[in-house]
Amino acid sequence: MLSQADYDLLRELQHNERYARAYKKITVLLMLHLGQSMEVISASLGISEGTVRNYRQRYEQVGLEAYLQDNYQGYTGKLSVAQ
């Protein structure tokens, strides 16, 4: 499933604080690569099997770089600067 380069990069990113929000996404790919079943992965990470399946499909569709992108935008509120 993963190339050796992708596997090595994911192992490195898994312990990088900058990628803490992507920890589960990274770990899903690593566990799938190591032959773990979706049932085991979902139980181990506390996510549904559907989420595991979605992560795998997303990686296969867009590749590693796009898969790891974090497009989260925090709520900025509705008050103006003056308020």
PDB file of C-alpha atoms in Angstrom, residues 1-31:
ATOM      1  CA  MET A   1       0.000   0.000   0.000  1.00  0.00           C
ATOM      2  CA  LEU A   2       2.608   2.587   1.047  1.00  0.00           C
ATOM      3  CA  SER A   3       5.917   3.133  -0.649  1.00  0.00           C
ATOM      4  CA  GLN A   4       8.940   2.831   1.620  1.00  0.00           C
ATOM      5  CA  ALA A   5       9.481   6.599   1.379  1.00  0.00           C
ATOM      6  CA  ASP A   6       5.867   7.322   2.420  1.00  0.00           C
ATOM      7  CA  TYR A   7       6.125   4.795   5.264  1.00  0.00           C
ATOM      8  CA  ASP A   8       9.341   6.362   6.564  1.00  0.00           C
ATOM      9  CA  LEU A   9       7.879   9.865   6.348  1.00  0.00           C
ATOM     10  CA  LEU A  10       4.687   8.857   8.174  1.00  0.00           C
ATOM     11  CA  ARG A  11       6.682   7.211  10.976  1.00  0.00           C
ATOM     12  CA  GLU A  12       8.605  10.459  11.376  1.00  0.00           C
ATOM     13  CA  LEU A  13       5.486  12.662  11.270  1.00  0.00           C
ATOM     14  CA  GLN A  14       3.652  10.427  13.727  1.00  0.00           C
ATOM     15  CA  HIS A  15       5.883  11.750  16.506  1.00  0.00           C
ATOM     16  CA  ASN A  16       6.071  15.335  15.269  1.00  0.00           C
ATOM     17  CA  GLU A  17       4.060  17.731  17.427  1.00  0.00           C
ATOM     18  CA  ARG A  18       3.182  19.803  14.359  1.00  0.00           C
ATOM     19  CA  TYR A  19       1.146  16.854  13.041  1.00  0.00           C
ATOM     20  CA  ALA A  20      -0.642  16.033  16.315  1.00  0.00           C
ATOM     21  CA  ARG A  21      -4.040  16.771  14.752  1.00  0.00           C
ATOM     22  CA  ALA A  22      -3.295  14.230  12.001  1.00  0.00           C
ATOM     23  CA  TYR A  23      -2.061  11.483  14.374  1.00  0.00           C
ATOM     24  CA  LYS A  24      -5.029   9.179  13.791  1.00  0.00           C
ATOM     25  CA  LYS A  25      -4.949   9.675  10.026  1.00  0.00           C
ATOM     26  CA  ILE A  26      -1.258   8.855   9.959  1.00  0.00           C
ATOM     27  CA  THR A  27      -1.621   5.866  12.251  1.00  0.00           C
ATOM     28  CA  VAL A  28      -4.474   4.433  10.162  1.00  0.00           C
ATOM     29  CA  LEU A  29      -2.234   4.340   7.084  1.00  0.00           C
ATOM     30  CA  LEU A  30       0.647   2.812   9.016  1.00  0.00           C
ATOM     31  CA  MET A  31      -1.546   0.118  10.557  1.00  0.00           C
TER      32      MET A  31
END
